[in-house]
Coordinates of N, CA and C in Angstrom, one line a residue:
M1352 N -16.0 13.1 -6.4 CA -15.5 11.7 -6.5 C -14.0 11.7 -6.3
G1353 N -13.4 10.9 -5.5 CA -12.0 10.8 -5.3 C -11.5 9.6 -6.0
A1354 N -10.4 9.0 -5.3 CA -9.9 7.8 -5.8 C -10.0 6.8 -4.7
A1355 N -9.2 5.6 -5.1 CA -9.2 4.6 -3.9 C -8.0 3.8 -4.1
V1356 N -7.4 3.1 -3.0 CA -6.4 2.2 -3.0 C -6.9 0.9 -2.3
E1357 N -6.6 -0.3 -3.1 CA -6.9 -1.6 -2.6 C -5.7 -2.4 -2.4
I1358 N -5.8 -3.0 -1.1 CA -4.6 -3.8 -0.8 C -5.1 -5.3 -0.6
N1359 N -4.4 -6.2 -1.2 CA -4.7 -7.6 -1.1 C -3.5 -8.2 -0.4
T1360 N -3.9 -9.1 0.5 CA -2.9 -9.8 1.3 C -2.1 -10.9 0.6
G1361 N -2.5 -11.2 -0.7 CA -1.8 -12.1 -1.5 C -1.7 -13.6 -0.7
T1362 N -0.5 -14.0 -0.7 CA -0.4 -15.4 0.0 C -0.2 -15.2 1.4
I1363 N -0.2 -14.1 2.1 CA 0.0 -13.8 3.4 C -1.3 -13.9 4.1
A1364 N -1.4 -14.9 5.0 CA -2.8 -15.1 5.8 C -2.9 -13.7 6.6
P1365 N -4.2 -13.3 6.5 CA -4.6 -12.0 7.1 C -4.2 -11.9 8.6
V1366 N -4.3 -13.1 9.3 CA -4.1 -13.1 10.8 C -2.6 -12.6 11.1
H1367 N -1.6 -12.8 10.1 CA -0.3 -12.4 10.3 C -0.1 -10.9 10.2
L1368 N -1.2 -10.1 9.8 CA -1.2 -8.8 9.6 C -1.9 -8.0 10.7
K1369 N -2.5 -8.8 11.5 CA -3.4 -8.1 12.6 C -2.7 -7.1 13.3
G1370 N -3.3 -5.9 13.5 CA -2.8 -4.8 14.2 C -1.7 -3.9 13.5
K1371 N -1.4 -4.3 12.2 CA -0.5 -3.4 11.4 C -1.3 -2.2 10.8
H1372 N -0.8 -1.0 11.0 CA -1.4 0.2 10.5 C -1.0 0.3 8.9
I1373 N -2.1 0.7 8.2 CA -2.0 1.0 6.8 C -1.7 2.5 6.6
M1374 N -0.6 3.0 6.3 CA -0.1 4.3 6.2 C -0.1 4.9 4.8
L1375 N -0.8 6.0 4.7 CA -0.8 6.8 3.5 C 0.0 8.0 3.9
G1376 N 1.4 8.0 3.5 CA 2.3 9.2 3.9 C 2.2 9.0 5.5
T1377 N 1.9 10.1 6.2 CA 2.0 10.1 7.7 C 0.6 10.0 8.2
Q1378 N -0.5 9.6 7.4 CA -2.0 9.4 7.8 C -2.2 7.9 7.8
S1379 N -2.7 7.4 8.9 CA -3.1 6.0 9.0 C -4.6 5.9 8.5
L1380 N -4.6 5.0 7.4 CA -5.9 4.8 6.7 C -6.8 3.9 7.6
G1381 N -6.1 2.9 8.4 CA -6.8 2.0 9.2 C -5.9 0.9 9.6
V1382 N -6.4 -0.1 10.3 CA -5.6 -1.1 10.9 C -6.2 -2.5 10.4
F1383 N -5.1 -3.4 9.9 CA -5.7 -4.8 9.6 C -6.3 -5.5 10.9
D1384 N -7.5 -6.1 10.5 CA -8.0 -6.6 11.8 C -7.8 -8.2 11.8
G1385 N -7.0 -8.7 10.9 CA -6.7 -10.2 11.0 C -7.6 -11.1 10.3
T1386 N -8.7 -10.6 9.8 CA -9.7 -11.5 9.0 C -9.9 -10.9 7.6
Q1387 N -9.6 -10.0 7.2 CA -9.8 -9.5 5.8 C -8.7 -9.8 4.9
S1388 N -8.8 -10.3 3.7 CA -7.7 -10.5 2.8 C -7.5 -9.4 1.7
V1389 N -8.6 -8.5 1.7 CA -8.7 -7.3 0.8 C -9.2 -6.2 1.6
V1390 N -8.6 -5.0 1.5 CA -9.0 -3.9 2.2 C -9.1 -2.8 1.1
R1391 N -10.0 -1.8 1.3 CA -10.1 -0.8 0.2 C -10.4 0.6 1.0
F1392 N -9.7 1.6 0.6 CA -9.8 2.9 1.3 C -10.1 4.0 0.2
E1393 N -11.0 5.0 0.5 CA -11.1 6.1 -0.5 C -9.9 7.1 -0.2
I1394 N -9.3 7.6 -1.1 CA -8.1 8.6 -0.9 C -8.2 9.6 -2.0
P1395 N -7.6 10.7 -1.8 CA -7.6 11.8 -2.9 C -6.8 11.2 -4.0
S1396 N -7.1 11.9 -5.2 CA -6.4 11.5 -6.3 C -5.0 12.2 -6.3
G1397 N -4.0 11.7 -7.0 CA -2.7 12.3 -6.8 C -1.6 11.3 -6.5
K1398 N -0.4 11.9 -6.1 CA 0.7 10.9 -5.8 C 0.8 10.7 -4.3
H1399 N 1.0 9.3 -4.0 CA 0.9 8.9 -2.6 C 2.2 8.0 -2.4
V1400 N 2.5 7.8 -1.0 CA 3.3 6.7 -0.6 C 2.6 5.9 0.3
L1401 N 2.6 4.6 0.2 CA 1.8 3.7 1.1 C 2.8 2.6 1.7
Y1402 N 2.6 2.4 3.0 CA 3.4 1.4 3.6 C 2.6 0.9 4.9
L1403 N 3.2 -0.3 5.4 CA 2.5 -0.8 6.7 C 3.4 -0.4 7.9
K1404 N 2.9 -0.2 9.0 CA 3.6 0.2 10.2 C 3.1 -0.6 11.4
D1405 N 4.1 -1.1 12.1 CA 3.7 -1.9 13.3 C 4.8 -1.3 14.4
G1406 N 4.4 -0.6 15.3 CA 5.3 -0.1 16.3 C 6.3 0.8 15.6
L1407 N 7.6 0.4 15.8 CA 8.7 1.2 15.1 C 9.1 0.6 13.8
T1408 N 8.6 -0.6 13.4 CA 8.9 -1.2 12.1 C 8.0 -0.8 11.0
T1409 N 8.5 -0.8 9.8 CA 7.7 -0.4 8.6 C 8.0 -1.4 7.6
S1410 N 7.0 -1.6 6.7 CA 7.3 -2.4 5.5 C 8.0 -1.5 4.5
G1411 N 8.3 -2.2 3.4 CA 8.8 -1.5 2.3 C 7.7 -0.6 1.7
A1412 N 8.0 0.7 1.1 CA 7.1 1.5 0.7 C 6.8 1.3 -0.8
V1413 N 5.6 1.7 -1.1 CA 5.3 1.7 -2.6 C 4.8 3.2 -2.9
A1414 N 5.1 3.8 -4.0 CA 4.8 5.1 -4.4 C 3.8 4.9 -5.6
F1415 N 2.8 5.7 -5.7 CA 1.9 5.6 -7.0 C 1.1 6.9 -7.2
R1416 N 0.7 6.9 -8.3 CA -0.2 8.1 -8.7 C -1.5 7.4 -9.2
V1417 N -2.7 8.1 -8.7 CA -3.9 7.6 -9.1 C -4.8 8.7 -9.4
R1418 N -5.6 8.5 -10.5 CA -6.4 9.5 -11.0 C -7.8 9.4 -10.4
T1419 N -8.6 10.5 -10.5 CA -10.0 10.5 -10.0 C -10.9 9.4 -10.6
G1420 N -11.5 8.7 -9.8 CA -12.5 7.6 -10.3 C -11.7 6.3 -10.5
H1421 N -10.4 6.2 -10.1 CA -9.7 4.9 -10.3 C -9.3 4.4 -8.9
C1422 N -8.9 3.1 -9.0 CA -8.4 2.4 -7.8 C -7.0 1.8 -8.0
A1423 N -6.0 2.3 -7.2 CA -4.7 1.6 -7.3 C -4.7 0.3 -6.6
Q1424 N -4.4 -0.7 -7.2 CA -4.5 -2.0 -6.6 C -3.1 -2.7 -6.2
L1425 N -2.9 -2.9 -5.0 CA -1.5 -3.4 -4.4 C -1.7 -4.7 -3.8
T1426 N -0.7 -5.5 -3.9 CA -0.5 -6.7 -3.2 C 0.7 -6.8 -2.4
L1427 N 0.4 -7.4 -1.2 CA 1.6 -7.7 -0.2 C 2.3 -8.8 -0.5
K1428 N 3.6 -8.7 -0.5 CA 4.6 -9.8 -0.6 C 5.5 -10.0 0.8
D1429 N 5.7 -11.2 0.9 CA 6.7 -11.6 2.1 C 8.0 -11.3 1.5
V1430 N 8.9 -10.6 2.3 CA 10.2 -10.2 1.9 C 11.2 -10.9 2.9
D1431 N 12.2 -11.6 2.5 CA 13.1 -12.2 3.3 C 14.1 -11.1 4.1
A1432 N 13.8 -11.0 5.4 CA 14.6 -9.9 6.1 C 15.6 -10.6 7.1
G1433 N 15.8 -11.7 6.9 CA 16.7 -12.5 7.8 C 16.6 -12.4 9.3
M1434 N 17.5 -12.1 10.0 CA 17.4 -12.1 11.4 C 16.5 -11.1 12.0
F1435 N 16.3 -10.0 11.3 CA 15.4 -8.8 11.7 C 14.1 -9.3 11.6
A1436 N 13.7 -10.2 10.7 CA 12.3 -10.7 10.5 C 12.0 -11.7 11.7
A1437 N 13.0 -12.3 12.2 CA 12.9 -13.3 13.1 C 12.6 -12.6 14.5
I1438 N 13.2 -11.5 14.7 CA 13.1 -10.9 15.9 C 11.7 -9.9 16.0
F1439 N 11.5 -9.3 14.9 CA 10.4 -8.3 14.8 C 9.1 -8.8 14.2
G1440 N 9.0 -10.1 13.9 CA 7.8 -10.7 13.3 C 7.5 -10.6 12.0
G1441 N 8.5 -10.4 11.1 CA 8.1 -10.4 9.7 C 8.3 -9.0 9.1
W1442 N 8.6 -9.1 7.6 CA 8.7 -7.9 7.1 C 8.1 -7.9 5.8
F1443 N 7.3 -7.0 5.2 CA 6.4 -7.0 4.0 C 6.8 -5.9 3.1
A1444 N 6.4 -6.2 1.8 CA 6.5 -5.0 0.9 C 5.3 -5.0 0.1
L1445 N 4.9 -3.9 -0.4 CA 3.8 -3.7 -1.2 C 4.1 -3.6 -2.7
K1446 N 3.4 -4.4 -3.6 CA 3.8 -4.3 -5.1 C 2.6 -4.0 -5.7
R1447 N 2.7 -3.3 -6.9 CA 1.7 -2.9 -7.7 C 1.0 -4.1 -8.3
A1448 N -0.3 -4.2 -8.3 CA -0.9 -5.4 -8.9 C -1.8 -5.0 -10.1
G1449 N -2.4 -3.8 -10.2 CA -3.1 -3.4 -11.4 C -3.9 -2.2 -11.1
D1450 N -4.8 -1.8 -12.0 CA -5.6 -0.6 -11.9 C -6.6 -0.6 -13.0
A1451 N -7.5 0.3 -12.9 CA -8.4 0.4 -14.1 C -7.8 1.4 -15.1
V1452 N -8.2 1.2 -16.3 CA -7.4 2.0 -17.5 C -8.4 3.0 -18.1
L1453 N -8.0 4.3 -18.2 CA -8.6 5.4 -18.8 C -8.7 5.2 -20.3
D1454 N -7.7 4.9 -20.9 CA -7.6 4.6 -22.3 C -6.3 3.8 -22.5
E1455 N -5.9 3.6 -23.7 CA -4.7 2.7 -24.0 C -3.5 3.3 -23.5
E1456 N -3.4 4.7 -23.4 CA -2.1 5.3 -23.2 C -2.2 6.0 -21.7
T1457 N -3.2 6.1 -21.0 CA -3.3 6.7 -19.7 C -3.7 5.8 -18.7
P1458 N -2.8 5.4 -17.8 CA -3.3 4.4 -16.8 C -4.1 5.1 -15.7
G1459 N -5.0 4.5 -15.2 CA -5.7 5.1 -14.0 C -4.9 5.2 -12.7
A1460 N -4.0 4.3 -12.7 CA -3.0 4.1 -11.4 C -1.8 3.6 -11.9
E1461 N -0.6 4.4 -11.4 CA 0.8 3.7 -11.9 C 1.7 3.8 -10.8
E1462 N 2.6 3.0 -10.7 CA 3.7 3.0 -9.7 C 4.6 4.1 -10.2
I1463 N 5.1 5.0 -9.2 CA 6.1 5.9 -9.4 C 7.4 5.8 -8.4
S1464 N 8.3 6.6 -8.5 CA 9.4 6.6 -7.5 C 8.9 7.4 -6.3
V1465 N 9.5 6.9 -5.1 CA 9.2 7.5 -3.9 C 9.6 8.9 -3.9
D1466 N 10.7 9.2 -4.7 CA 11.1 10.6 -4.9 C 10.2 11.6 -5.6
E1467 N 9.2 11.1 -6.3 CA 8.3 11.9 -7.1 C 7.2 12.5 -6.1
V1468 N 7.1 11.9 -4.8 CA 5.9 12.3 -4.0 C 6.4 13.5 -3.2
P1469 N 5.5 14.5 -3.1 CA 6.1 15.6 -2.2 C 6.1 15.4 -0.8
V1470 N 7.0 15.8 -0.2 CA 7.1 15.4 1.4 C 5.8 16.3 2.1
E1471 N 5.3 15.6 3.1 CA 4.0 16.2 3.7 C 4.5 17.2 4.8
A1472 N 3.9 18.2 4.9 CA 4.3 19.2 5.9 C 3.8 18.8 7.4

């Protein structure tokens, strides 16, 4: 059994995300189809960086640690990127929304610094 990550589009209509790749480090987990407001993917437990990619543009990244048997829950937020957003069609950031808890002191998933995630070879 591995772990999972779940992404909720929050207040952003799924149609605005159509075609955006969901990236786990350098690996594409999938592409938003424009209809789903929640997507879930099985991933290995451990430390990860997740972001959205559309052509050459990327969203803000979120780094997290998730334990075996748990699901890191993330929500997309609209970020004001000024003129860049007007030209390239928007800018998004992922924010930690929650997780399952192993016990009172050990979270099943927690946000960490991007610097804590090993660089992929």
